[in-house]
Backbone as JSON Lines, residues from 0, in Angstrom:
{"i":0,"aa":"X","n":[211.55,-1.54,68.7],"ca":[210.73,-2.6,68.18],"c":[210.84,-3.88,69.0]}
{"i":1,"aa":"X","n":[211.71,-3.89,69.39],"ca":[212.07,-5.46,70.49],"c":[211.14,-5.88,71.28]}
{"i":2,"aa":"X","n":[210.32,-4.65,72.16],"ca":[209.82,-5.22,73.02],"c":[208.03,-5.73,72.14]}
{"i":3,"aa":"X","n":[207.93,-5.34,71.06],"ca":[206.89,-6.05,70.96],"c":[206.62,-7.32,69.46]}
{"i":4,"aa":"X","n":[208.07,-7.79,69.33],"ca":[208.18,-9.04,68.75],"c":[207.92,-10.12,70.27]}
{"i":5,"aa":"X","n":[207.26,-11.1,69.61],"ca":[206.87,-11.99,70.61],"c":[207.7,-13.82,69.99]}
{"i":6,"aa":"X","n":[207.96,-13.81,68.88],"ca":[208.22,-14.67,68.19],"c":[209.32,-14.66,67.36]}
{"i":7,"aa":"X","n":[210.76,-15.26,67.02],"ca":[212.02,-14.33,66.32],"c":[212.72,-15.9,66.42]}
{"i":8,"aa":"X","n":[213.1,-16.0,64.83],"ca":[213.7,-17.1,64.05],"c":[214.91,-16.42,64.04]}
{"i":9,"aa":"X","n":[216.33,-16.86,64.39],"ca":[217.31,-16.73,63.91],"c":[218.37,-17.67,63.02]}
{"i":10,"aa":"X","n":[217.68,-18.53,63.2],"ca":[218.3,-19.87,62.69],"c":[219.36,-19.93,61.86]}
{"i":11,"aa":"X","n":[220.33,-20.38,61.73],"ca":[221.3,-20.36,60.31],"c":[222.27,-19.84,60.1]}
{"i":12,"aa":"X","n":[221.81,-18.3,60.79],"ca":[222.98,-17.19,60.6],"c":[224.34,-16.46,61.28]}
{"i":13,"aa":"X","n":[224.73,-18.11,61.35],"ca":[226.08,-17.73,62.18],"c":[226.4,-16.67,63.48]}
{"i":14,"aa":"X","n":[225.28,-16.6,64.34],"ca":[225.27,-15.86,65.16],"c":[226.1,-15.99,66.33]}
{"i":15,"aa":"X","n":[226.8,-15.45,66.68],"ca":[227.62,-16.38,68.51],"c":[227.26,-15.31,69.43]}
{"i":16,"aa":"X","n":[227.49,-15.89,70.6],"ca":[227.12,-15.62,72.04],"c":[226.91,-14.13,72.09]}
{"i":17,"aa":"X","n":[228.18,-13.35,71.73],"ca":[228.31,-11.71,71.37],"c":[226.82,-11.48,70.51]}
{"i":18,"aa":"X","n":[226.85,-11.55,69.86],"ca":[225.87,-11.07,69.03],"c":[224.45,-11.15,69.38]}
{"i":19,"aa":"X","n":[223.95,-12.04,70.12],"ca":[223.18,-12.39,70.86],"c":[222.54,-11.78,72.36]}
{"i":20,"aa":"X","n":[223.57,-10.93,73.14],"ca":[223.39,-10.1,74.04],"c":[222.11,-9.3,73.58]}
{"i":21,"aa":"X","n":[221.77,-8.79,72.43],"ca":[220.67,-7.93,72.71],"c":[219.64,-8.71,72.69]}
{"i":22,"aa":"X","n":[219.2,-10.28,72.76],"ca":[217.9,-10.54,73.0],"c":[217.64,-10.25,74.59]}
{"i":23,"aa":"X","n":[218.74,-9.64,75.17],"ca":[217.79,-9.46,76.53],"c":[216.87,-8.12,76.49]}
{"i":24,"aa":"X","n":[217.01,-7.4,75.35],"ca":[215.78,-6.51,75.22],"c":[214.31,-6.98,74.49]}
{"i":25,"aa":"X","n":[214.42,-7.91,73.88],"ca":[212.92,-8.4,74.09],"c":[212.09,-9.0,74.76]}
{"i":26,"aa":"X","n":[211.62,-8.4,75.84],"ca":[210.99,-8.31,76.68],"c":[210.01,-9.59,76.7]}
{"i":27,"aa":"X","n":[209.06,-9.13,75.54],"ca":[208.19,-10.43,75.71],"c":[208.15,-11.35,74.91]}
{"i":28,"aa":"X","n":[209.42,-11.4,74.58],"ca":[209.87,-12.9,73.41],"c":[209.02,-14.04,73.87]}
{"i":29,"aa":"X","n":[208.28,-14.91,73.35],"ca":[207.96,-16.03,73.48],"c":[208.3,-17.23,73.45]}
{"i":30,"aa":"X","n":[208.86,-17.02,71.8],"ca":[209.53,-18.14,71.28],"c":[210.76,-18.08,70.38]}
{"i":31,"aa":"X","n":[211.76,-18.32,70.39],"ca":[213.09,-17.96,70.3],"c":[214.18,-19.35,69.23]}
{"i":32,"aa":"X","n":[214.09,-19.41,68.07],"ca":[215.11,-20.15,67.19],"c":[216.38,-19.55,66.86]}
{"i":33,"aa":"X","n":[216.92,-20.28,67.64],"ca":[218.73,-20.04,67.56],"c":[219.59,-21.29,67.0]}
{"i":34,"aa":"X","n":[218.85,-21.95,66.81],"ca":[219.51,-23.4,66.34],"c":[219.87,-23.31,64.8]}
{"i":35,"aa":"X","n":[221.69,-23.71,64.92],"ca":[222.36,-24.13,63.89],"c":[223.26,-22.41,63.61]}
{"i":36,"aa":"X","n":[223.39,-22.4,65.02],"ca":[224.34,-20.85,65.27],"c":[225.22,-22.14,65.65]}
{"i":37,"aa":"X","n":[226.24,-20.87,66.04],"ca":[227.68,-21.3,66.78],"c":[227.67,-21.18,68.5]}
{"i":38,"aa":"X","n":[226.45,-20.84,69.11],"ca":[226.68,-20.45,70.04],"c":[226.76,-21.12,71.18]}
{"i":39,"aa":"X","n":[227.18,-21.23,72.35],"ca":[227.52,-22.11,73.59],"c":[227.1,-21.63,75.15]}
{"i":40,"aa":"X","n":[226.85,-22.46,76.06],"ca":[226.26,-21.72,76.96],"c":[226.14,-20.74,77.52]}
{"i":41,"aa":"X","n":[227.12,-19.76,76.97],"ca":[226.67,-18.42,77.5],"c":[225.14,-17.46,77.01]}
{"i":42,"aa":"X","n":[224.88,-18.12,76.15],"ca":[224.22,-17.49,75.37],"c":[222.35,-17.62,76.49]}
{"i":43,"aa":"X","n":[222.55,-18.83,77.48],"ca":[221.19,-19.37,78.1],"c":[221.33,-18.36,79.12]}
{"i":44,"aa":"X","n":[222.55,-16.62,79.24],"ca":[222.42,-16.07,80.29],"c":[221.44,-15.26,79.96]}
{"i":45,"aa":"X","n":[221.6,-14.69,78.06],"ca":[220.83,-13.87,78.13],"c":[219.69,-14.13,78.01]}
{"i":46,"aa":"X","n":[218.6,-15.37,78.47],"ca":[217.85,-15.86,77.96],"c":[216.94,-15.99,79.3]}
{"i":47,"aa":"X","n":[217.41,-16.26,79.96],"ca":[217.33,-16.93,81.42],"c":[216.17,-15.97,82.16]}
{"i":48,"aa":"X","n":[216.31,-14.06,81.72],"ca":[216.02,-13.33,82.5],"c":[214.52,-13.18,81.44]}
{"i":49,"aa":"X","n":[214.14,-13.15,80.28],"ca":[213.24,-12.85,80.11],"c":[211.63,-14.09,80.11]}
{"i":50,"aa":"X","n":[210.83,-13.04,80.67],"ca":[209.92,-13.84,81.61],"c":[208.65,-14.33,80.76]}
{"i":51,"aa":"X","n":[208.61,-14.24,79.53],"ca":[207.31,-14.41,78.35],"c":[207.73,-15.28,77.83]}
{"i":52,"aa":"X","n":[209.3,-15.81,77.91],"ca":[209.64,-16.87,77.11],"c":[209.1,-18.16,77.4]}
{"i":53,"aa":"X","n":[208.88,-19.24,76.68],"ca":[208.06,-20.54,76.66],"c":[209.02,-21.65,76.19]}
{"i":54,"aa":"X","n":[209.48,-21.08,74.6],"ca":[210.47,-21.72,74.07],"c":[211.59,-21.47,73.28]}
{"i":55,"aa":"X","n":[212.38,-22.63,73.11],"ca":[213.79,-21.71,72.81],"c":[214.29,-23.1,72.05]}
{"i":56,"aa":"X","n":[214.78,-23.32,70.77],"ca":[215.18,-23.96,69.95],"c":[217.19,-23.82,69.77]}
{"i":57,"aa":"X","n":[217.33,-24.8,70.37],"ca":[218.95,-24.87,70.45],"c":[219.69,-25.97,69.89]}
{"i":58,"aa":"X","n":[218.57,-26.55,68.65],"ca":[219.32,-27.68,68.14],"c":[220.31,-27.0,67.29]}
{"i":59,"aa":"X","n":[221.45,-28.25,67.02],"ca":[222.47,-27.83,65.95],"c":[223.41,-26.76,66.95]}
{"i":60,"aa":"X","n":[223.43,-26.66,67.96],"ca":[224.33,-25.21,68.54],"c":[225.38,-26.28,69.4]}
{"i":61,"aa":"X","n":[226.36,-25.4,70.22],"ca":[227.2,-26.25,70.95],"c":[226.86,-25.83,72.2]}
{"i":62,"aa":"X","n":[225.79,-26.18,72.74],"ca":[225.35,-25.86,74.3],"c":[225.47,-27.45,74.55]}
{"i":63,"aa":"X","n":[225.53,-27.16,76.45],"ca":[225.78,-28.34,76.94],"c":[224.85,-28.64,78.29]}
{"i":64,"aa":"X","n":[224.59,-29.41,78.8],"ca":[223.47,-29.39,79.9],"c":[224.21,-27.8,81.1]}
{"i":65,"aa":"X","n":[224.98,-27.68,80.9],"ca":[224.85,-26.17,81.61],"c":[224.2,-25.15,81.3]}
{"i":66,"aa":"X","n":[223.78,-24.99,79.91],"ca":[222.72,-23.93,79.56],"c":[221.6,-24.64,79.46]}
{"i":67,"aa":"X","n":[221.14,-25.79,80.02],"ca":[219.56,-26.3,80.08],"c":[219.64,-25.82,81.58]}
{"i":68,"aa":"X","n":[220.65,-26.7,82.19],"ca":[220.51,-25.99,83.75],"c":[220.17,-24.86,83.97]}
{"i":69,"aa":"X","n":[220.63,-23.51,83.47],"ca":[220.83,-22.14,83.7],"c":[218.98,-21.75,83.38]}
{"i":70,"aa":"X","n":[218.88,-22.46,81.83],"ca":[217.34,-22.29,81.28],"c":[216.29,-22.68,82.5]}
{"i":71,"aa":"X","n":[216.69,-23.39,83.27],"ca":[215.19,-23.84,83.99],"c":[215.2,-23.32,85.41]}
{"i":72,"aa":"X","n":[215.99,-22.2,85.17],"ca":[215.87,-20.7,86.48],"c":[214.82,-20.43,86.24]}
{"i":73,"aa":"X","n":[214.26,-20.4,84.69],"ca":[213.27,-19.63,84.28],"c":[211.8,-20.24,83.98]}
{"i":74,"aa":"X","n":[210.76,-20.11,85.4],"ca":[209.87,-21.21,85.56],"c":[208.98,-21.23,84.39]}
{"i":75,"aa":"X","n":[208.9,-20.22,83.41],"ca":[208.22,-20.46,81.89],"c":[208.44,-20.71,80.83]}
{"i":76,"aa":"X","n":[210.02,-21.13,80.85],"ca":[210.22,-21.85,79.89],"c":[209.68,-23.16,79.8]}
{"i":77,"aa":"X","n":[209.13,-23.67,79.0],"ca":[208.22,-24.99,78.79],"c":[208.96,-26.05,77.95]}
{"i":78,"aa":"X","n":[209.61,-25.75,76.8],"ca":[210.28,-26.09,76.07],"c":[211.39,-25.84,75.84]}
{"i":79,"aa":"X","n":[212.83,-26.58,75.7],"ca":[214.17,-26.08,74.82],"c":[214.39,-27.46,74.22]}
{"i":80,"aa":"X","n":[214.67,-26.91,72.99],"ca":[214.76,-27.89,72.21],"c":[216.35,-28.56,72.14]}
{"i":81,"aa":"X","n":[217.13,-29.42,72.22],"ca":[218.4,-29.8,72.17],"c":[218.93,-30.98,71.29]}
{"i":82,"aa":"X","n":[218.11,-31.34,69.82],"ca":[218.91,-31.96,69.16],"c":[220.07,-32.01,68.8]}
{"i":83,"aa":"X","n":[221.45,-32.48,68.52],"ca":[221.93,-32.41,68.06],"c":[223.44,-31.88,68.58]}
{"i":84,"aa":"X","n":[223.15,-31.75,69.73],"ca":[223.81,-30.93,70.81],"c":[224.57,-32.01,71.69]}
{"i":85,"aa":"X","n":[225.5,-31.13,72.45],"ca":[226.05,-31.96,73.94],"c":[225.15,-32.55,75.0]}
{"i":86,"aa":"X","n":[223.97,-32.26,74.85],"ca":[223.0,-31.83,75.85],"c":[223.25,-33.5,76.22]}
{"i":87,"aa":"X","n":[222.69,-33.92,77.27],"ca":[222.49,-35.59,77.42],"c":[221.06,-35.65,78.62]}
């Protein structure tokens, strides 16, 4: 089923970095809410590679401008969201 969700809220649910490895099977994720997990920049590796993504919601998480850095490998990401965060 992964590869043809395009859109996937995770928000809330205590998710960390581990748990998170399998969004590199959705292929053509678009748009991606992870905000108000636990998770920290490792999490922008598995993110980095898929190529449909646009946006990615990371408020409330403990990422730090190293996973915005890592994010903008990826020339279609358009948006990441970083309220609330280390981000500066």
């Amino acid at each position: 089923l992964a590869k043809n969700i395009i859109w996937l809220n995770l928000s809330g649910n205590n998710f960390t970095d581990n748990d998170l490895g399998i969004l590199r099977s959705f292929t053509n994720l678009e748009k991606l809410r992870i905000d108000k997990n636990p998770v920290t920049d490792a999490v922008s590796n598995n993110l980095v590679t898929l190529k449909h993504l646009e946006a990615v919601n990371l408020n409330e998480t403990k990422v730090t401008d190293l996973a915005v850095n890592n994010l903008k490998k990826n020339p279609g990401i358009k948006r990441i969201y970083t309220w609330r965060t280390a981000v500066k």
